[in-house]
Amino acid sequence: MNKRTKLLLQENNEAEKQLSDSGQRILTDVVVYLRTAPISLYRQESVRRDITQMLLDGEARGDDAQSVIGNDYQTFCDSVISEIPPLSASARVLTALRDILPATVVLLVIWLIGRLSEYAVGIAAWPTLTVTVGDILGGVLLLTAASGGVTLICRTSFSPGARTSRLLFVMLFLCLLAALCAGFFLEQPLFTMHFLLALVLPLLLLFAYKLLDKKLD
């Protein structure tokens, strides 16, 4: 994130500590819900700052959160978000790409560790890496599951329950199972690369993430 967003985030974190425990819990739900709003992180933090101040002023008067922002927190957040210009289509694409890059790096590192174990037991010949259909499809499924899981958690932050937990578990389990099956059965090779080149890919993706994170918000 850029400097102004980082400073605002730090200020909001400090201000939140001044709220009561119940106020902090409600504000946490609000922040989680805002994370999937089609607005920049800076605007999300601006909304968070305003709501935090509203809650602090209310508590100073002896009012709880319900008295300040009403009983329907989601409707309140939606009404606030609707007043803010949404991100452009290109900004949404770049933001989604930025958000998925860290998980992609983690998957690549895990995949490389798995390939190293194949070298160790003599299954693969050094230094060539073969990328299969199952590798690509499995990675896409896992990234989709991760993104979908985060979105589900954020969109249901005001109404978590057993049904949401079960849905999240089933979704993640099915995607993981499908990814494992893809890796096991779809072994058709797509291309090969040198292992050292594969080591550079996570670093390049991290660099791309840093660039996008600095450019956005």
mmCIF file of C-alpha atoms in Angstrom:
data_model
loop_
_atom_site.group_PDB
_atom_site.id
_atom_site.type_symbol
_atom_site.label_atom_id
_atom_site.label_comp_id
_atom_site.label_asym_id
_atom_site.label_seq_id
_atom_site.Cartn_x
_atom_site.Cartn_y
_atom_site.Cartn_z
ATOM 1 C CA MET A 1 0.000 0.000 0.000
ATOM 2 C CA ASN A 2 1.141 3.563 -0.525
ATOM 3 C CA LYS A 3 2.351 5.858 2.252
ATOM 4 C CA ARG A 4 -0.906 7.714 2.888
ATOM 5 C CA THR A 5 -2.888 4.472 3.163
ATOM 6 C CA LYS A 6 -0.309 2.966 5.517
ATOM 7 C CA LEU A 7 -0.402 6.031 7.765
ATOM 8 C CA LEU A 8 -4.200 6.027 7.839
ATOM 9 C CA LEU A 9 -4.214 2.308 8.644
ATOM 10 C CA GLN A 10 -1.858 2.891 11.569
ATOM 11 C CA GLU A 11 -3.963 5.798 12.850
ATOM 12 C CA ASN A 12 -7.115 3.679 12.651
ATOM 13 C CA ASN A 13 -5.468 0.816 14.520
ATOM 14 C CA GLU A 14 -4.547 3.179 17.338
ATOM 15 C CA ALA A 15 -7.985 4.798 17.423
ATOM 16 C CA GLU A 16 -9.705 1.404 17.541
ATOM 17 C CA LYS A 17 -7.912 0.578 20.805
ATOM 18 C CA GLN A 18 -9.851 3.390 22.488
ATOM 19 C CA LEU A 19 -13.174 1.619 21.886
ATOM 20 C CA SER A 20 -14.807 -0.718 24.358
ATOM 21 C CA ASP A 21 -14.531 -4.475 23.762
ATOM 22 C CA SER A 22 -18.004 -4.624 22.225
ATOM 23 C CA GLY A 23 -17.232 -1.620 20.046
ATOM 24 C CA GLN A 24 -14.032 -3.246 18.835
ATOM 25 C CA ARG A 25 -15.870 -6.457 17.961
ATOM 26 C CA ILE A 26 -18.456 -4.591 15.916
ATOM 27 C CA LEU A 27 -15.805 -2.486 14.206
ATOM 28 C CA THR A 28 -13.865 -5.642 13.321
ATOM 29 C CA ASP A 29 -16.963 -7.049 11.604
ATOM 30 C CA VAL A 30 -17.376 -3.750 9.759
ATOM 31 C CA VAL A 31 -13.751 -3.745 8.581
ATOM 32 C CA VAL A 32 -13.936 -7.367 7.426
ATOM 33 C CA TYR A 33 -17.092 -6.585 5.464
ATOM 34 C CA LEU A 34 -15.491 -3.512 3.884
ATOM 35 C CA ARG A 35 -12.576 -5.557 2.549
ATOM 36 C CA THR A 36 -14.713 -6.909 -0.299
ATOM 37 C CA ALA A 37 -16.268 -3.555 -1.161
ATOM 38 C CA PRO A 38 -15.484 -2.301 -4.700
ATOM 39 C CA ILE A 39 -13.561 0.699 -3.364
ATOM 40 C CA SER A 40 -9.866 1.286 -2.778
ATOM 41 C CA LEU A 41 -8.175 0.337 0.472
ATOM 42 C CA TYR A 42 -7.615 4.016 1.234
ATOM 43 C CA ARG A 43 -11.349 4.704 0.954
ATOM 44 C CA GLN A 44 -12.060 1.621 3.064
ATOM 45 C CA GLU A 45 -9.785 2.985 5.763
ATOM 46 C CA SER A 46 -11.399 6.418 5.414
ATOM 47 C CA VAL A 47 -14.794 4.830 6.094
ATOM 48 C CA ARG A 48 -13.271 2.908 8.992
ATOM 49 C CA ARG A 49 -11.900 6.167 10.446
ATOM 50 C CA ASP A 50 -15.290 7.869 10.236
ATOM 51 C CA ILE A 51 -17.156 4.926 11.783
ATOM 52 C CA THR A 52 -14.554 4.611 14.537
ATOM 53 C CA GLN A 53 -14.995 8.282 15.403
ATOM 54 C CA MET A 54 -18.786 7.875 15.390
ATOM 55 C CA LEU A 55 -18.515 4.954 17.810
ATOM 56 C CA LEU A 56 -16.047 6.811 20.035
ATOM 57 C CA ASP A 57 -18.312 9.863 20.170
ATOM 58 C CA GLY A 58 -21.264 7.608 20.930
ATOM 59 C CA GLU A 59 -19.488 5.811 23.746
ATOM 60 C CA ALA A 60 -18.459 9.170 25.207
ATOM 61 C CA ARG A 61 -22.178 9.993 25.388
ATOM 62 C CA GLY A 62 -22.971 6.594 26.846
ATOM 63 C CA ASP A 63 -24.505 5.219 23.613
ATOM 64 C CA ASP A 64 -23.737 1.745 22.264
ATOM 65 C CA ALA A 65 -23.099 0.872 18.614
ATOM 66 C CA GLN A 66 -26.754 0.072 17.930
ATOM 67 C CA SER A 67 -27.731 3.558 19.027
ATOM 68 C CA VAL A 68 -25.078 5.111 16.790
ATOM 69 C CA ILE A 69 -25.309 3.167 13.526
ATOM 70 C CA GLY A 70 -28.470 1.104 13.986
ATOM 71 C CA ASN A 71 -29.127 -2.606 14.368
ATOM 72 C CA ASP A 72 -28.501 -3.576 10.735
ATOM 73 C CA TYR A 73 -24.758 -3.061 10.356
ATOM 74 C CA GLN A 74 -24.647 -4.481 6.837
ATOM 75 C CA THR A 75 -27.306 -2.104 5.547
ATOM 76 C CA PHE A 76 -25.459 0.772 7.191
ATOM 77 C CA CYS A 77 -22.179 -0.227 5.519
ATOM 78 C CA ASP A 78 -23.880 -0.703 2.154
ATOM 79 C CA SER A 79 -25.409 2.769 2.371
ATOM 80 C CA VAL A 80 -22.011 4.289 3.115
ATOM 81 C CA ILE A 81 -20.287 2.333 0.332
ATOM 82 C CA SER A 82 -22.955 3.372 -2.177
ATOM 83 C CA GLU A 83 -21.961 7.017 -1.675
ATOM 84 C CA ILE A 84 -18.344 6.337 -2.684
ATOM 85 C CA PRO A 85 -17.266 6.165 -6.352
ATOM 86 C CA PRO A 86 -16.446 2.511 -7.114
ATOM 87 C CA LEU A 87 -13.173 1.329 -8.587
ATOM 88 C CA SER A 88 -12.910 1.264 -12.355
ATOM 89 C CA ALA A 89 -12.949 -2.096 -14.122
ATOM 90 C CA SER A 90 -9.189 -1.976 -14.720
ATOM 91 C CA ALA A 91 -8.521 -1.065 -11.076
ATOM 92 C CA ARG A 92 -10.659 -3.993 -9.924
ATOM 93 C CA VAL A 93 -8.692 -6.379 -12.132
ATOM 94 C CA LEU A 94 -5.362 -5.044 -10.861
ATOM 95 C CA THR A 95 -6.571 -5.178 -7.256
ATOM 96 C CA ALA A 96 -7.715 -8.789 -7.648
ATOM 97 C CA LEU A 97 -4.370 -9.662 -9.225
ATOM 98 C CA ARG A 98 -2.512 -7.938 -6.406
ATOM 99 C CA ASP A 99 -4.493 -9.792 -3.774
ATOM 100 C CA ILE A 100 -3.947 -13.227 -5.331
ATOM 101 C CA LEU A 101 -0.194 -12.888 -5.904
ATOM 102 C CA PRO A 102 0.940 -13.752 -2.318
ATOM 103 C CA ALA A 103 -1.053 -17.002 -2.379
ATOM 104 C CA THR A 104 0.398 -17.770 -5.814
ATOM 105 C CA VAL A 105 3.915 -17.341 -4.448
ATOM 106 C CA VAL A 106 3.171 -19.715 -1.568
ATOM 107 C CA LEU A 107 1.792 -22.341 -3.958
ATOM 108 C CA LEU A 108 4.845 -22.036 -6.198
ATOM 109 C CA VAL A 109 7.197 -22.529 -3.260
ATOM 110 C CA ILE A 110 5.257 -25.612 -2.099
ATOM 111 C CA TRP A 111 5.309 -26.964 -5.657
ATOM 112 C CA LEU A 112 9.066 -26.426 -5.924
ATOM 113 C CA ILE A 113 9.639 -28.202 -2.613
ATOM 114 C CA GLY A 114 7.632 -31.126 -3.947
ATOM 115 C CA ARG A 115 9.775 -31.199 -7.081
ATOM 116 C CA LEU A 116 12.929 -31.163 -4.967
ATOM 117 C CA SER A 117 11.697 -34.280 -3.182
ATOM 118 C CA GLU A 118 11.269 -35.946 -6.577
ATOM 119 C CA TYR A 119 14.870 -35.120 -7.405
ATOM 120 C CA ALA A 120 15.930 -36.570 -4.054
ATOM 121 C CA VAL A 121 14.288 -39.948 -4.720
ATOM 122 C CA GLY A 122 15.314 -40.057 -8.368
ATOM 123 C CA ILE A 123 11.855 -39.626 -9.923
ATOM 124 C CA ALA A 124 12.854 -36.488 -11.840
ATOM 125 C CA ALA A 125 16.118 -35.688 -13.606
ATOM 126 C CA TRP A 126 18.008 -32.600 -12.527
ATOM 127 C CA PRO A 127 17.715 -29.754 -13.497
ATOM 128 C CA THR A 128 14.590 -30.035 -15.652
ATOM 129 C CA LEU A 129 11.123 -29.292 -14.309
ATOM 130 C CA THR A 130 8.049 -30.576 -16.126
ATOM 131 C CA VAL A 131 4.849 -28.592 -15.693
ATOM 132 C CA THR A 132 1.736 -30.704 -16.266
ATOM 133 C CA VAL A 133 -1.910 -29.969 -16.970
ATOM 134 C CA GLY A 134 -2.678 -31.108 -13.431
ATOM 135 C CA ASP A 135 -0.174 -28.663 -11.956
ATOM 136 C CA ILE A 136 -1.815 -25.692 -13.654
ATOM 137 C CA LEU A 137 -5.403 -26.818 -13.085
ATOM 138 C CA GLY A 138 -4.723 -27.744 -9.461
ATOM 139 C CA GLY A 139 -3.105 -24.381 -8.800
ATOM 140 C CA VAL A 140 -6.038 -22.522 -10.326
ATOM 141 C CA LEU A 141 -8.495 -24.542 -8.231
ATOM 142 C CA LEU A 142 -6.600 -23.855 -5.016
ATOM 143 C CA LEU A 143 -6.330 -20.132 -5.734
ATOM 144 C CA THR A 144 -10.017 -20.010 -6.580
ATOM 145 C CA ALA A 145 -10.869 -21.770 -3.326
ATOM 146 C CA ALA A 146 -8.705 -19.369 -1.322
ATOM 147 C CA SER A 147 -10.221 -16.311 -2.974
ATOM 148 C CA GLY A 148 -13.754 -17.646 -2.663
ATOM 149 C CA GLY A 149 -13.234 -18.559 0.981
ATOM 150 C CA VAL A 150 -12.003 -15.071 1.857
ATOM 151 C CA THR A 151 -14.906 -13.468 -0.003
ATOM 152 C CA LEU A 152 -17.433 -15.701 1.769
ATOM 153 C CA ILE A 153 -15.980 -14.894 5.185
ATOM 154 C CA CYS A 154 -15.999 -11.163 4.472
ATOM 155 C CA ARG A 155 -19.498 -11.031 3.002
ATOM 156 C CA THR A 156 -20.950 -12.937 5.973
ATOM 157 C CA SER A 157 -19.003 -11.126 8.696
ATOM 158 C CA PHE A 158 -22.249 -9.826 10.255
ATOM 159 C CA SER A 159 -24.023 -13.171 10.153
ATOM 160 C CA PRO A 160 -21.518 -15.963 10.785
ATOM 161 C CA GLY A 161 -23.090 -19.288 11.632
ATOM 162 C CA ALA A 162 -22.937 -23.027 11.301
ATOM 163 C CA ARG A 163 -24.347 -22.906 7.769
ATOM 164 C CA THR A 164 -21.615 -20.550 6.577
ATOM 165 C CA SER A 165 -18.940 -22.641 8.278
ATOM 166 C CA ARG A 166 -20.238 -25.818 6.658
ATOM 167 C CA LEU A 167 -20.423 -24.167 3.251
ATOM 168 C CA LEU A 168 -16.865 -22.884 3.611
ATOM 169 C CA PHE A 169 -15.590 -26.299 4.711
ATOM 170 C CA VAL A 170 -17.346 -28.118 1.849
ATOM 171 C CA MET A 171 -16.105 -25.601 -0.721
ATOM 172 C CA LEU A 172 -12.505 -25.810 0.451
ATOM 173 C CA PHE A 173 -12.615 -29.601 0.754
ATOM 174 C CA LEU A 174 -14.025 -30.087 -2.744
ATOM 175 C CA CYS A 175 -11.508 -27.718 -4.314
ATOM 176 C CA LEU A 176 -8.637 -29.397 -2.480
ATOM 177 C CA LEU A 177 -9.860 -32.824 -3.531
ATOM 178 C CA ALA A 178 -10.261 -31.682 -7.141
ATOM 179 C CA ALA A 179 -6.764 -30.170 -7.106
ATOM 180 C CA LEU A 180 -5.249 -33.393 -5.768
ATOM 181 C CA CYS A 181 -7.098 -35.449 -8.368
ATOM 182 C CA ALA A 182 -5.963 -33.107 -11.137
ATOM 183 C CA GLY A 183 -2.350 -33.399 -10.040
ATOM 184 C CA PHE A 184 -2.568 -37.193 -9.829
ATOM 185 C CA PHE A 185 -4.504 -38.003 -13.005
ATOM 186 C CA LEU A 186 -3.718 -35.153 -15.411
ATOM 187 C CA GLU A 187 -0.020 -35.755 -15.893
ATOM 188 C CA GLN A 188 0.149 -34.611 -19.513
ATOM 189 C CA PRO A 189 3.217 -32.347 -19.818
ATOM 190 C CA LEU A 190 2.681 -28.774 -20.972
ATOM 191 C CA PHE A 191 6.245 -27.487 -20.962
ATOM 192 C CA THR A 192 9.583 -27.847 -19.207
ATOM 193 C CA MET A 193 11.844 -25.301 -17.556
ATOM 194 C CA HIS A 194 15.158 -25.148 -15.776
ATOM 195 C CA PHE A 195 14.891 -25.405 -12.001
ATOM 196 C CA LEU A 196 16.845 -22.176 -11.476
ATOM 197 C CA LEU A 197 14.384 -20.330 -13.687
ATOM 198 C CA ALA A 198 11.541 -21.741 -11.605
ATOM 199 C CA LEU A 199 13.267 -20.400 -8.481
ATOM 200 C CA VAL A 200 13.202 -16.898 -9.956
ATOM 201 C CA LEU A 201 9.438 -16.953 -10.597
ATOM 202 C CA PRO A 202 8.352 -16.465 -6.955
ATOM 203 C CA LEU A 203 10.762 -13.537 -6.667
ATOM 204 C CA LEU A 204 9.346 -11.957 -9.824
ATOM 205 C CA LEU A 205 5.806 -12.403 -8.526
ATOM 206 C CA LEU A 206 6.762 -10.821 -5.197
ATOM 207 C CA PHE A 207 8.267 -7.899 -7.085
ATOM 208 C CA ALA A 208 5.072 -7.550 -9.141
ATOM 209 C CA TYR A 209 3.046 -7.632 -5.920
ATOM 210 C CA LYS A 210 5.155 -4.842 -4.406
ATOM 211 C CA LEU A 211 4.716 -2.715 -7.527
ATOM 212 C CA LEU A 212 0.959 -3.190 -7.635
ATOM 213 C CA ASP A 213 0.593 -2.688 -3.891
ATOM 214 C CA LYS A 214 2.455 0.610 -4.122
ATOM 215 C CA LYS A 215 0.535 1.753 -7.203
ATOM 216 C CA LEU A 216 -2.941 0.873 -5.944
ATOM 217 C CA ASP A 217 -4.930 2.459 -3.108
#
